[in-house]
PDB file of C-alpha atoms in Angstrom:
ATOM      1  CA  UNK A   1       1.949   9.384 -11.365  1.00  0.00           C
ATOM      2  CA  UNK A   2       3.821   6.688 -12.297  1.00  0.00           C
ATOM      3  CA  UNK A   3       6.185   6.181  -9.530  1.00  0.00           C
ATOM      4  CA  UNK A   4       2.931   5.596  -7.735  1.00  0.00           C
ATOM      5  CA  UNK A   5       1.231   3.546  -9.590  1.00  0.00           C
ATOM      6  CA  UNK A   6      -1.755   5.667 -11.262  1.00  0.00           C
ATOM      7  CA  UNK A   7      -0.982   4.413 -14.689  1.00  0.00           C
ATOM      8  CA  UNK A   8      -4.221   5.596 -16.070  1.00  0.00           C
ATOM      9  CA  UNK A   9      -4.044   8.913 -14.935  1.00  0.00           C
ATOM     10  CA  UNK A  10      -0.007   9.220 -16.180  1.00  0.00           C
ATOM     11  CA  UNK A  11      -1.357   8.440 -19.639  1.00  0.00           C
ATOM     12  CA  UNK A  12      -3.981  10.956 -19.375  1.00  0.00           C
ATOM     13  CA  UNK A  13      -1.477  13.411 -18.670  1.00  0.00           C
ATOM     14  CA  UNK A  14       0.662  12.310 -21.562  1.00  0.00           C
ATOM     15  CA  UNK A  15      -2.134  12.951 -23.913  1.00  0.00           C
ATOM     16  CA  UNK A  16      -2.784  16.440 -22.824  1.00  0.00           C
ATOM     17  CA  UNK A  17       0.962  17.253 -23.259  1.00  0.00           C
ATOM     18  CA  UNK A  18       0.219  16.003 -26.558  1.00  0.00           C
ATOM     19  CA  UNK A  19      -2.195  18.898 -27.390  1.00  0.00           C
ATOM     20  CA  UNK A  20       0.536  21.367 -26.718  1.00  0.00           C
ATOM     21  CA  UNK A  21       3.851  20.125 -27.771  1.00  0.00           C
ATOM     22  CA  UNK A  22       4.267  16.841 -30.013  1.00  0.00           C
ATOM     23  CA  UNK A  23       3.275  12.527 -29.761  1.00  0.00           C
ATOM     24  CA  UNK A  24       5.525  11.281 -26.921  1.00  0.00           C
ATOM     25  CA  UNK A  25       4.574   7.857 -27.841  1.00  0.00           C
ATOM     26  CA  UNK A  26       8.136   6.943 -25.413  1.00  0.00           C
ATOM     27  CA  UNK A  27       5.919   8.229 -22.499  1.00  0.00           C
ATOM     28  CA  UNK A  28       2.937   5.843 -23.004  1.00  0.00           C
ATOM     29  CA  UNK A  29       5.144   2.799 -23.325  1.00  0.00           C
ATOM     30  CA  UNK A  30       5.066   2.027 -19.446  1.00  0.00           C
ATOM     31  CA  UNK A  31       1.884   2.455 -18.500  1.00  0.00           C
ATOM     32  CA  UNK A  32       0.658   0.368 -21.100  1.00  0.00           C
ATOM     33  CA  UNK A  33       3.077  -2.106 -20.184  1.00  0.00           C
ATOM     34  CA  UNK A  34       1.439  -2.179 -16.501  1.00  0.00           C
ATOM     35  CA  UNK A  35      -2.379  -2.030 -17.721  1.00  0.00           C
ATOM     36  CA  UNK A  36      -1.306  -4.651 -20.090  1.00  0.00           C
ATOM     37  CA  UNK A  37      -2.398  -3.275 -22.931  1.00  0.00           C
ATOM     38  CA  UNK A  38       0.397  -4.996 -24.951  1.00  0.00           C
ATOM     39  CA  UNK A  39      -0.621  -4.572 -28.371  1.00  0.00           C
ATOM     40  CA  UNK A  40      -1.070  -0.532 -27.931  1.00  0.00           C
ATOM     41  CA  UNK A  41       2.735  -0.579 -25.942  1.00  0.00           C
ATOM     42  CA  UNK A  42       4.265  -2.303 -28.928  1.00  0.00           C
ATOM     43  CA  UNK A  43       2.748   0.378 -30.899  1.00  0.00           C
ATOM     44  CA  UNK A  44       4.437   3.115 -29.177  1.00  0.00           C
ATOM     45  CA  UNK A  45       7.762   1.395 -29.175  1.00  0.00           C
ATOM     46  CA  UNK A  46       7.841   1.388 -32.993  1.00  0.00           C
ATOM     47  CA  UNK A  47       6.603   4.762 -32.806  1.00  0.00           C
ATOM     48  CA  UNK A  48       9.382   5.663 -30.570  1.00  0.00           C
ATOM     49  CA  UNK A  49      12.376   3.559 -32.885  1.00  0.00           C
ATOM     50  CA  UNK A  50      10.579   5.580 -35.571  1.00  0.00           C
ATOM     51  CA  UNK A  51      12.057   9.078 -33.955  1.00  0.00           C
ATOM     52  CA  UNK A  52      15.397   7.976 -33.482  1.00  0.00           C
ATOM     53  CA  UNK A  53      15.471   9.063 -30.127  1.00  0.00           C
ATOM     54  CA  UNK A  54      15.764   6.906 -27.045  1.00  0.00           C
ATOM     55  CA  UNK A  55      17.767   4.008 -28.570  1.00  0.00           C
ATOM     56  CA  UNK A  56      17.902   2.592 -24.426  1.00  0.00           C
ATOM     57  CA  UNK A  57      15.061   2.982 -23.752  1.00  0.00           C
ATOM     58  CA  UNK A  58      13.304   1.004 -26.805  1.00  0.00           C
ATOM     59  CA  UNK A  59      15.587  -1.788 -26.337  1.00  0.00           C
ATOM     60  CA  UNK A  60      14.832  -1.661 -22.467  1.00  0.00           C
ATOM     61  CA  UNK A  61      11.074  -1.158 -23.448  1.00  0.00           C
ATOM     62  CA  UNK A  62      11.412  -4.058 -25.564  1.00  0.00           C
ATOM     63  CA  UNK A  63      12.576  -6.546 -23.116  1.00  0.00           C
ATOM     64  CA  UNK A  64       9.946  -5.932 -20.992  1.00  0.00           C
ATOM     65  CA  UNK A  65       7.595  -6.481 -23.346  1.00  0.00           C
ATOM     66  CA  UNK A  66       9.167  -9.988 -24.365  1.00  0.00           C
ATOM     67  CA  UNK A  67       9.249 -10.818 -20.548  1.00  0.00           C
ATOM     68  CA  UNK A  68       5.502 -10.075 -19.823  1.00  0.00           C
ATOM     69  CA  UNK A  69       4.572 -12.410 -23.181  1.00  0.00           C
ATOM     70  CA  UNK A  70       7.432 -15.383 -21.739  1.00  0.00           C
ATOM     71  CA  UNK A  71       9.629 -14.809 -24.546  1.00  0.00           C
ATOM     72  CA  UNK A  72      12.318 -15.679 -22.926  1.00  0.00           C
ATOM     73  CA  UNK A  73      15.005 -16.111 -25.189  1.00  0.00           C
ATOM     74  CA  UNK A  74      14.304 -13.226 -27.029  1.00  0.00           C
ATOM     75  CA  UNK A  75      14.117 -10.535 -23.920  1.00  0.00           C
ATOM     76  CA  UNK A  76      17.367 -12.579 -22.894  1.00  0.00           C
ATOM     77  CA  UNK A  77      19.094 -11.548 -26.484  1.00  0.00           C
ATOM     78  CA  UNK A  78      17.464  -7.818 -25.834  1.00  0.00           C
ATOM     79  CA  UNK A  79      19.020  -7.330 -22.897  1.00  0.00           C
ATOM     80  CA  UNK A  80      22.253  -8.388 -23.690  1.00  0.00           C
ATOM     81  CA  UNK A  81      22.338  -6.030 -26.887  1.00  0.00           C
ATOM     82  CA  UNK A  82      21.277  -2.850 -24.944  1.00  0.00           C
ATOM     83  CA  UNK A  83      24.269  -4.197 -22.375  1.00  0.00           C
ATOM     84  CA  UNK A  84      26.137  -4.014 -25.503  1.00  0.00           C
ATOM     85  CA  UNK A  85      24.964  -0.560 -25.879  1.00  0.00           C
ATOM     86  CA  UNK A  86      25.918   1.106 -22.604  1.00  0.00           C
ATOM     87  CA  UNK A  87      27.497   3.867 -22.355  1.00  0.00           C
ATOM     88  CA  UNK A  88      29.594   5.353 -18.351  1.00  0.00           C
ATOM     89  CA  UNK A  89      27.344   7.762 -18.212  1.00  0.00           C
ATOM     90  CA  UNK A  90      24.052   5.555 -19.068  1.00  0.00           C
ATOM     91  CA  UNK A  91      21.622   4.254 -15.991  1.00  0.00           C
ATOM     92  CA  UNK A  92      23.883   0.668 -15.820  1.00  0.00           C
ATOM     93  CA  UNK A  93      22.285  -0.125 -12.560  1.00  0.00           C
ATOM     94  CA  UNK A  94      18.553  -0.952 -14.297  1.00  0.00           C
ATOM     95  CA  UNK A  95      19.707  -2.259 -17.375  1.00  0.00           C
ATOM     96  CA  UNK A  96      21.900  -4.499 -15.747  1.00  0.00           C
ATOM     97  CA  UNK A  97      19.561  -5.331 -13.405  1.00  0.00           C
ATOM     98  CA  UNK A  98      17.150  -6.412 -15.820  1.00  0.00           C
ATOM     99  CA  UNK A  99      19.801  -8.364 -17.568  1.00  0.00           C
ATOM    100  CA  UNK A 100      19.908 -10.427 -14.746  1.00  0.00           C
ATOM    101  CA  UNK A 101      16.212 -11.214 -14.492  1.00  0.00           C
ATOM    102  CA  UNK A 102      16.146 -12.329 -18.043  1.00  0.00           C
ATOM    103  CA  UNK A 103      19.589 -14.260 -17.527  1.00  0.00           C
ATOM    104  CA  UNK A 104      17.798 -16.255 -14.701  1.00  0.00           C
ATOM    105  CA  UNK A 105      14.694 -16.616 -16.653  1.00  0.00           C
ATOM    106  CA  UNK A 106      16.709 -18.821 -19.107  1.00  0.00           C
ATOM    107  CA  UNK A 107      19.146 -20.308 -16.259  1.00  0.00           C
ATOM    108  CA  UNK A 108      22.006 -18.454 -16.803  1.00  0.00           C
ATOM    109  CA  UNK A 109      22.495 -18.333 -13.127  1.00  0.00           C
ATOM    110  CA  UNK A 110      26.517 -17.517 -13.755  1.00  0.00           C
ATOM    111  CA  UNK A 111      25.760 -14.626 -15.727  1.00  0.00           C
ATOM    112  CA  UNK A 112      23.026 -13.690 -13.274  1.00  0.00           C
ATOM    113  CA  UNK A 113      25.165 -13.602 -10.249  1.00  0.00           C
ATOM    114  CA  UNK A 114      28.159 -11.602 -12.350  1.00  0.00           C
ATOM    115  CA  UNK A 115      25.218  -8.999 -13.310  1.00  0.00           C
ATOM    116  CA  UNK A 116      23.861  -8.339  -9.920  1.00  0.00           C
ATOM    117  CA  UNK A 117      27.345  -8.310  -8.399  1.00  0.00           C
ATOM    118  CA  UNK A 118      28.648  -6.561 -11.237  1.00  0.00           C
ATOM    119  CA  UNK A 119      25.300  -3.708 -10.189  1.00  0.00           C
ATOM    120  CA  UNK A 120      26.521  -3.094  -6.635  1.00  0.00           C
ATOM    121  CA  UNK A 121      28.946  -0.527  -7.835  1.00  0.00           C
ATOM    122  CA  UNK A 122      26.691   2.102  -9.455  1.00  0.00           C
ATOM    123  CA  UNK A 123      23.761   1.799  -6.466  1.00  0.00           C
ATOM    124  CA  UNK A 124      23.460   4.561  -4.860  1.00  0.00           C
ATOM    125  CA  UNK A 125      21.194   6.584  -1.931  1.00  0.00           C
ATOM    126  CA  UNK A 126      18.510   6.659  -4.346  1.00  0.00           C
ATOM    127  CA  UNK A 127      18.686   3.391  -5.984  1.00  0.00           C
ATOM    128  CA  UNK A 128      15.309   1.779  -5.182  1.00  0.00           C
ATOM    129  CA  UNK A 129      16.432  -1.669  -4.279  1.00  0.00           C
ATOM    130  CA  UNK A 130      19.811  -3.426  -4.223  1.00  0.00           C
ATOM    131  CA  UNK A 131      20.885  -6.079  -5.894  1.00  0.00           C
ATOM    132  CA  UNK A 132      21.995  -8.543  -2.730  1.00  0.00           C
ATOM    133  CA  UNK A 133      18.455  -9.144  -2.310  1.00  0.00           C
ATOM    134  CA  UNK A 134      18.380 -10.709  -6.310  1.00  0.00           C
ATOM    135  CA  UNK A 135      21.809 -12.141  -4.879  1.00  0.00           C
ATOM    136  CA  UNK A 136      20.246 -13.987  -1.885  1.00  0.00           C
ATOM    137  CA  UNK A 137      16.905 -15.271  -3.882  1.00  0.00           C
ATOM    138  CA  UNK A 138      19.890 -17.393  -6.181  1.00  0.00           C
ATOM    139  CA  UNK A 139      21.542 -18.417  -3.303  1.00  0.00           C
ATOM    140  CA  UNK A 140      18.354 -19.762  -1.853  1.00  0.00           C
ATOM    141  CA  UNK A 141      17.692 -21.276  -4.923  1.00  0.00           C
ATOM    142  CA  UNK A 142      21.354 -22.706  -4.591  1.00  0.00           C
ATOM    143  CA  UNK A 143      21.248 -24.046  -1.190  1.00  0.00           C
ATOM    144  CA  UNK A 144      23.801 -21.709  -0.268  1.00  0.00           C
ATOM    145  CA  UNK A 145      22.093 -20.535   3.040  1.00  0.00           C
ATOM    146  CA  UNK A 146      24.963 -18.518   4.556  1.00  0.00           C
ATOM    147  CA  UNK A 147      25.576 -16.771   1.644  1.00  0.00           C
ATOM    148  CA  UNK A 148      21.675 -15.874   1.440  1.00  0.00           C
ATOM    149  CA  UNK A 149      22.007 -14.742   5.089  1.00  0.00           C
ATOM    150  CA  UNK A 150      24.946 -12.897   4.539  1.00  0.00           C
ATOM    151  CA  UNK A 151      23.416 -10.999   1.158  1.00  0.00           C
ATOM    152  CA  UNK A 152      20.021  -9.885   3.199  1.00  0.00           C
ATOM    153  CA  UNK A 153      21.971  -8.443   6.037  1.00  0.00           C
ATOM    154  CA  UNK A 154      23.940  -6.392   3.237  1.00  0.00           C
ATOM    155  CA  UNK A 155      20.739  -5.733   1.891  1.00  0.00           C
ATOM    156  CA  UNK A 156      19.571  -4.153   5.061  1.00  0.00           C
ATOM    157  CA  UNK A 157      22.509  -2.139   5.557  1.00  0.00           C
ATOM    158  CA  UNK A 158      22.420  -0.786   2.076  1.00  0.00           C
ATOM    159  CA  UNK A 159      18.885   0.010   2.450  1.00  0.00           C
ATOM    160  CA  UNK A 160      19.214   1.913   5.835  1.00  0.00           C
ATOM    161  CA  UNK A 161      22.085   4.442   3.973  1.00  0.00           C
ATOM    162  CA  UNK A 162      19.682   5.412   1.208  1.00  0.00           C
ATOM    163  CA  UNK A 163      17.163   8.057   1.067  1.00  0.00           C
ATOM    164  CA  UNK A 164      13.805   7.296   3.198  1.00  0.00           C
ATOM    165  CA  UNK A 165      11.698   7.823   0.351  1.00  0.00           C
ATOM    166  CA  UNK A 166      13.262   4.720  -1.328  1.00  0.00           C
ATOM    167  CA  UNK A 167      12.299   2.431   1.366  1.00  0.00           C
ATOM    168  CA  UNK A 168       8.988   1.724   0.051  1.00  0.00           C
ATOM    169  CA  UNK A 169      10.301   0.425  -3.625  1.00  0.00           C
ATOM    170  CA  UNK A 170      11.937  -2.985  -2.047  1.00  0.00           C
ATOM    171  CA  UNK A 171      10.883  -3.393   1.603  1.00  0.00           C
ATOM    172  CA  UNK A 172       8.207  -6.038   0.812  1.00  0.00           C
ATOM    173  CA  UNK A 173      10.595  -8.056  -1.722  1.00  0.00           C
ATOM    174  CA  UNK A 174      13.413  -7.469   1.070  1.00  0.00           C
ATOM    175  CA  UNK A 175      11.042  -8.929   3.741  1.00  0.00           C
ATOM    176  CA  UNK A 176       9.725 -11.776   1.333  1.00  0.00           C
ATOM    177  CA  UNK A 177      13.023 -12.702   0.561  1.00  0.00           C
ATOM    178  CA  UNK A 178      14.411 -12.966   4.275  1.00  0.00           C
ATOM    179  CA  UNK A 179      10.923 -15.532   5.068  1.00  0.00           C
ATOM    180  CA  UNK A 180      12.039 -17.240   2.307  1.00  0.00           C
ATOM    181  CA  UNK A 181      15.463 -18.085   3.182  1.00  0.00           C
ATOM    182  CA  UNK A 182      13.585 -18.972   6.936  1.00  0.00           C
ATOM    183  CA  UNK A 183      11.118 -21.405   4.991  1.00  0.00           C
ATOM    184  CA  UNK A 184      13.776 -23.223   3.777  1.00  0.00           C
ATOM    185  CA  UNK A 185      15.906 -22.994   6.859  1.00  0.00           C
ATOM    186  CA  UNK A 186      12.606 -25.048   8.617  1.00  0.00           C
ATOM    187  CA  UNK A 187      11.912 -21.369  10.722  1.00  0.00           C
ATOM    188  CA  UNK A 188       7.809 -21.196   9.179  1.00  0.00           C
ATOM    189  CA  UNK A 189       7.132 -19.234  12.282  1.00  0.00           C
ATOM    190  CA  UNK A 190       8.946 -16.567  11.174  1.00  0.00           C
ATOM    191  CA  UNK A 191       8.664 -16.753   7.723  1.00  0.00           C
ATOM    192  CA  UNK A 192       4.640 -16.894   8.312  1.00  0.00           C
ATOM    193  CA  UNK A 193       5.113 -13.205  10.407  1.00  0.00           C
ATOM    194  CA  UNK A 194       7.455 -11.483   7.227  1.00  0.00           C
ATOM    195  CA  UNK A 195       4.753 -13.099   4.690  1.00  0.00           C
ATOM    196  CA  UNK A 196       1.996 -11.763   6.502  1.00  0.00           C
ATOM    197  CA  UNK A 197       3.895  -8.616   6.771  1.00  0.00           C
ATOM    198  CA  UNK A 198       5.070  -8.703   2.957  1.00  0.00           C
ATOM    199  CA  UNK A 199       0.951  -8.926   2.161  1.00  0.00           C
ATOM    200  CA  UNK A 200      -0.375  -6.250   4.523  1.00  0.00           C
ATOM    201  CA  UNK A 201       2.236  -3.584   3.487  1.00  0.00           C
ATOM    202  CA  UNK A 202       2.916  -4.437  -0.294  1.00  0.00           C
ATOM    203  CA  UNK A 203       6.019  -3.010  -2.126  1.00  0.00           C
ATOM    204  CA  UNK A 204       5.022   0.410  -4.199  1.00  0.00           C
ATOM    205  CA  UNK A 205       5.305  -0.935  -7.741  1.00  0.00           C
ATOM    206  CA  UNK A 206       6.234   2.631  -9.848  1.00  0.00           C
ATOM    207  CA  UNK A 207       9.450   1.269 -11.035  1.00  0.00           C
ATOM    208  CA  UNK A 208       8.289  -2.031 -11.981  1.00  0.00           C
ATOM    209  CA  UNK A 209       5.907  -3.838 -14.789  1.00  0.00           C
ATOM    210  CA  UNK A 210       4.667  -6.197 -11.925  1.00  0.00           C
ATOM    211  CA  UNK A 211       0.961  -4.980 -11.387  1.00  0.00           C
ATOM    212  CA  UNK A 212      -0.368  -4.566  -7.968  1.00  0.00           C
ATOM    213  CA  UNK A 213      -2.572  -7.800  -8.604  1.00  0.00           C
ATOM    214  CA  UNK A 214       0.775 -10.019  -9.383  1.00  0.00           C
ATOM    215  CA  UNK A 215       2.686  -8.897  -6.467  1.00  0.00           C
ATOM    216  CA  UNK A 216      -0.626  -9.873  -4.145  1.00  0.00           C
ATOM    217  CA  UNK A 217      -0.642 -13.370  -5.657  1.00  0.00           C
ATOM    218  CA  UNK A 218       3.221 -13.796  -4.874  1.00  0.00           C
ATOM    219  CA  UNK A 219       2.611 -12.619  -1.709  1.00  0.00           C
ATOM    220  CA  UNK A 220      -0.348 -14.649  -0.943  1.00  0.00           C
ATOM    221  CA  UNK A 221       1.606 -18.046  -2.313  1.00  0.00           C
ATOM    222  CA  UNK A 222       4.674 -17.162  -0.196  1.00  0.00           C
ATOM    223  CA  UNK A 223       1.992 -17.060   2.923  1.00  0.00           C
ATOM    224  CA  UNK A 224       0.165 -20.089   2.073  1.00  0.00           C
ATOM    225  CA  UNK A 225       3.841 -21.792   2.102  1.00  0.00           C
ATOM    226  CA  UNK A 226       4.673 -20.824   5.311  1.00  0.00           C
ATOM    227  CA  UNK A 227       1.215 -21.579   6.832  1.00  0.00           C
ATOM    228  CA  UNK A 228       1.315 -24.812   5.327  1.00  0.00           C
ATOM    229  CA  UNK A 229       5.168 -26.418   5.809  1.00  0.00           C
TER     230      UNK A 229
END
């Protein structure tokens, strides 16, 4: 229920687990996260610390948590620590991944490209997304066009070796990305058909704390900017 999105309905599952075995207060963090009911998700993060258990994924639960209230520095310092933390065997791909984001948030943009490249290693044909797309949006940013060109069409052939059922995770940003790269390139044509495309068949947003409502208003900006260059 999560994976697609039915947040409300996850938590309502988690609470009749609750009647039969113990408080999973770990299994209510995300949900809350995406309804944005903050102050209850904090409260199951201590909750969770409280249990020992899950040391990742309260530091990972954490960040996010900083991010969605701009605390940038802070979710930057989390991030780094449960870096810090990882074990081989732990899930490096997302926690480096989100590394990154917080890296960029406070313009760490050497550390962000080392993340993401350092990320391309452990994707594999489940991973839903890869990190050249994070790699081309900071090579747009850059100026570096080819590089962004080069990083999409490595996206692409990533995303055709993985499992279908990923497709529908990264898609949209994969799409969005490639119009922006045209926008700045001076091709609005096309970037006004992948916007319009990136709006009318929106990513699935189970792996992420970006509600449905977000993702509509970055897609509907990244139309308006192609409509109007």
């Amino acid at each position: 229920l999560e994976r697609l999105g039915e947040d409300r309905y996850a938590l309502r599952c988690v609470e009749l687990l609750e009647q039969v075995f113990e408080p999973l207060p770990w299994k209510k963090t995300w949900p809350l996260l995406r309804l944005k009911e903050f102050e209850k998700a904090e409260e199951m993060i201590v909750a969770t610390e409280k249990t020992g258990r899950f040391p990742l994924r309260v530091l990972n639960d954490r960040l996010s948590l900083e991010s969605q209230f701009n605390r940038r520095a802070d979710s930057y310092q989390t991030a780094t620590k449960l870096v810090g933390s990882l074990k081989p065997e732990d899930d490096q791909e997302v926690y480096l991944n989100n590394r990154a984001l917080t890296a960029w948030a406070t313009f760490k943009f050497d550390e962000v490209e080392a993340d993401l490249k350092s990320n391309l290693k452990y994707e594999d044909k489940y991973s839903r997304g890869t990190a050249h797309v994070g790699l081309a949006g900071l090579y747009v940013q850059q100026g570096k066009l080819a590089d962004a060109r080069e990083s999409l069409l490595e996206a692409k052939s990533r995303r055709d070796r993985r499992d279908p059922s990923t497709w529908q995770f990264d898609d949209g940003e994969r799409r969005a990305m490639l119009a922006k790269l045209l926008l700045v390139a001076g091709r609005s044509d096309a970037a006004e058909r992948l916007a319009r495309e990136f709006v009318e068949r929106p990513d699935r947003l189970g792996n992420s704390t970006m509600g449905a409502k977000d993702q509509g208003f970055l897609a509907d900006l990244l139309l308006y900017a192609a409509l109007h260059d």
